[in-house]
PDB file of C-alpha atoms in Angstrom:
ATOM      1  CA  UNK A   1      -1.146  -8.036  33.467  1.00  0.00           C
ATOM      2  CA  UNK A   2       0.258  -6.711  30.240  1.00  0.00           C
ATOM      3  CA  UNK A   3      -0.240  -3.555  28.292  1.00  0.00           C
ATOM      4  CA  UNK A   4       0.976  -1.830  25.183  1.00  0.00           C
ATOM      5  CA  UNK A   5       0.647   1.474  23.443  1.00  0.00           C
ATOM      6  CA  UNK A   6       1.363   2.567  19.892  1.00  0.00           C
ATOM      7  CA  UNK A   7       1.916   6.220  19.086  1.00  0.00           C
ATOM      8  CA  UNK A   8       2.728   7.761  15.732  1.00  0.00           C
ATOM      9  CA  UNK A   9       2.657  11.155  14.099  1.00  0.00           C
ATOM     10  CA  UNK A  10      -1.041  10.956  13.218  1.00  0.00           C
ATOM     11  CA  UNK A  11      -2.477   8.954  16.073  1.00  0.00           C
ATOM     12  CA  UNK A  12      -2.118   6.084  18.469  1.00  0.00           C
ATOM     13  CA  UNK A  13      -3.803   3.521  20.666  1.00  0.00           C
ATOM     14  CA  UNK A  14      -3.485   1.896  24.082  1.00  0.00           C
ATOM     15  CA  UNK A  15      -4.642  -1.549  25.162  1.00  0.00           C
ATOM     16  CA  UNK A  16      -5.504  -1.097  28.832  1.00  0.00           C
ATOM     17  CA  UNK A  17      -7.532   0.973  29.059  1.00  0.00           C
ATOM     18  CA  UNK A  18      -8.524   0.699  25.387  1.00  0.00           C
ATOM     19  CA  UNK A  19      -8.130   4.151  23.844  1.00  0.00           C
ATOM     20  CA  UNK A  20      -7.761   5.567  20.341  1.00  0.00           C
ATOM     21  CA  UNK A  21      -5.952   8.864  19.730  1.00  0.00           C
ATOM     22  CA  UNK A  22      -5.787  11.120  16.673  1.00  0.00           C
ATOM     23  CA  UNK A  23      -3.761  14.206  15.945  1.00  0.00           C
ATOM     24  CA  UNK A  24      -5.915  17.317  15.811  1.00  0.00           C
ATOM     25  CA  UNK A  25      -4.109  20.616  15.286  1.00  0.00           C
ATOM     26  CA  UNK A  26      -0.889  19.221  16.734  1.00  0.00           C
ATOM     27  CA  UNK A  27      -2.477  17.695  19.854  1.00  0.00           C
ATOM     28  CA  UNK A  28      -3.227  14.026  20.547  1.00  0.00           C
ATOM     29  CA  UNK A  29      -6.963  13.856  21.192  1.00  0.00           C
ATOM     30  CA  UNK A  30      -8.729  10.841  22.698  1.00  0.00           C
ATOM     31  CA  UNK A  31     -11.291   9.812  20.064  1.00  0.00           C
ATOM     32  CA  UNK A  32     -12.292   6.525  21.687  1.00  0.00           C
ATOM     33  CA  UNK A  33     -15.941   5.530  21.579  1.00  0.00           C
ATOM     34  CA  UNK A  34     -17.760   6.404  24.788  1.00  0.00           C
ATOM     35  CA  UNK A  35     -18.270   2.731  25.586  1.00  0.00           C
ATOM     36  CA  UNK A  36     -16.249  -0.325  24.642  1.00  0.00           C
ATOM     37  CA  UNK A  37     -17.462  -3.816  25.457  1.00  0.00           C
ATOM     38  CA  UNK A  38     -15.119  -5.704  27.720  1.00  0.00           C
ATOM     39  CA  UNK A  39     -14.100  -9.149  26.584  1.00  0.00           C
ATOM     40  CA  UNK A  40     -12.202 -11.512  28.810  1.00  0.00           C
ATOM     41  CA  UNK A  41      -9.053 -13.222  27.613  1.00  0.00           C
ATOM     42  CA  UNK A  42     -10.803 -16.571  27.981  1.00  0.00           C
ATOM     43  CA  UNK A  43     -13.730 -15.263  25.918  1.00  0.00           C
ATOM     44  CA  UNK A  44     -11.351 -14.110  23.186  1.00  0.00           C
ATOM     45  CA  UNK A  45      -9.602 -17.490  23.166  1.00  0.00           C
ATOM     46  CA  UNK A  46     -12.896 -19.391  22.977  1.00  0.00           C
ATOM     47  CA  UNK A  47     -14.147 -17.229  20.114  1.00  0.00           C
ATOM     48  CA  UNK A  48     -10.893 -17.657  18.188  1.00  0.00           C
ATOM     49  CA  UNK A  49     -10.837 -21.423  18.694  1.00  0.00           C
ATOM     50  CA  UNK A  50     -14.496 -21.789  17.658  1.00  0.00           C
ATOM     51  CA  UNK A  51     -13.784 -19.781  14.526  1.00  0.00           C
ATOM     52  CA  UNK A  52     -10.719 -21.916  13.720  1.00  0.00           C
ATOM     53  CA  UNK A  53     -12.665 -25.168  14.160  1.00  0.00           C
ATOM     54  CA  UNK A  54     -15.542 -23.853  12.021  1.00  0.00           C
ATOM     55  CA  UNK A  55     -13.048 -22.846   9.336  1.00  0.00           C
ATOM     56  CA  UNK A  56     -11.438 -26.299   9.332  1.00  0.00           C
ATOM     57  CA  UNK A  57     -14.747 -28.179   9.312  1.00  0.00           C
ATOM     58  CA  UNK A  58     -16.978 -25.938   7.210  1.00  0.00           C
ATOM     59  CA  UNK A  59     -14.562 -23.647   5.327  1.00  0.00           C
ATOM     60  CA  UNK A  60     -16.078 -20.538   6.919  1.00  0.00           C
ATOM     61  CA  UNK A  61     -14.073 -17.286   6.774  1.00  0.00           C
ATOM     62  CA  UNK A  62     -11.467 -16.849   9.502  1.00  0.00           C
ATOM     63  CA  UNK A  63     -11.520 -13.913  11.907  1.00  0.00           C
ATOM     64  CA  UNK A  64      -7.825 -13.333  11.260  1.00  0.00           C
ATOM     65  CA  UNK A  65      -6.717 -14.390   7.783  1.00  0.00           C
ATOM     66  CA  UNK A  66      -3.056 -15.258   7.240  1.00  0.00           C
ATOM     67  CA  UNK A  67      -2.708 -12.096   5.150  1.00  0.00           C
ATOM     68  CA  UNK A  68      -3.504 -10.027   8.257  1.00  0.00           C
ATOM     69  CA  UNK A  69      -0.805 -11.816  10.234  1.00  0.00           C
ATOM     70  CA  UNK A  70       1.681 -11.211   7.435  1.00  0.00           C
ATOM     71  CA  UNK A  71       0.801  -7.494   7.376  1.00  0.00           C
ATOM     72  CA  UNK A  72       1.342  -7.245  11.144  1.00  0.00           C
ATOM     73  CA  UNK A  73       4.680  -9.058  10.849  1.00  0.00           C
ATOM     74  CA  UNK A  74       5.789  -6.656   8.119  1.00  0.00           C
ATOM     75  CA  UNK A  75       4.940  -3.710  10.379  1.00  0.00           C
ATOM     76  CA  UNK A  76       6.854  -5.251  13.290  1.00  0.00           C
ATOM     77  CA  UNK A  77       9.871  -5.871  11.061  1.00  0.00           C
ATOM     78  CA  UNK A  78       9.698  -2.236   9.948  1.00  0.00           C
ATOM     79  CA  UNK A  79       9.608  -1.099  13.593  1.00  0.00           C
ATOM     80  CA  UNK A  80      12.811  -3.022  14.296  1.00  0.00           C
ATOM     81  CA  UNK A  81      14.498  -1.684  11.142  1.00  0.00           C
ATOM     82  CA  UNK A  82      13.500   1.853  12.094  1.00  0.00           C
ATOM     83  CA  UNK A  83      14.852   1.397  15.635  1.00  0.00           C
ATOM     84  CA  UNK A  84      18.138   0.040  14.259  1.00  0.00           C
ATOM     85  CA  UNK A  85      18.427   3.186  12.125  1.00  0.00           C
ATOM     86  CA  UNK A  86      17.841   5.561  14.997  1.00  0.00           C
ATOM     87  CA  UNK A  87      14.103   5.993  14.443  1.00  0.00           C
ATOM     88  CA  UNK A  88      14.368   6.859  10.766  1.00  0.00           C
ATOM     89  CA  UNK A  89      11.380   6.248   8.503  1.00  0.00           C
ATOM     90  CA  UNK A  90      11.482   2.921   6.647  1.00  0.00           C
ATOM     91  CA  UNK A  91       9.311   1.377   3.958  1.00  0.00           C
ATOM     92  CA  UNK A  92       6.843  -1.305   4.975  1.00  0.00           C
TER      93      UNK A  92
END
């Protein structure tokens, strides 16, 4: 099992259970939808692989364009830079 959570000044999220939080009047409030569909890891992998094959064969749009991956990597790099600077705000 693995899990992660992201918390910031204006909100956050957790993976397991899946929750979305927003700041409301200085308090983190759970604003998750009342019901989230569960998807197995195998189901996610199958969907991603089918999308990749369709993209290669038929030039259909990808579920996760390279630009999205680059944006995530930039955020991760910023997290490390911020941690190295004692949690100071850094540009992304």
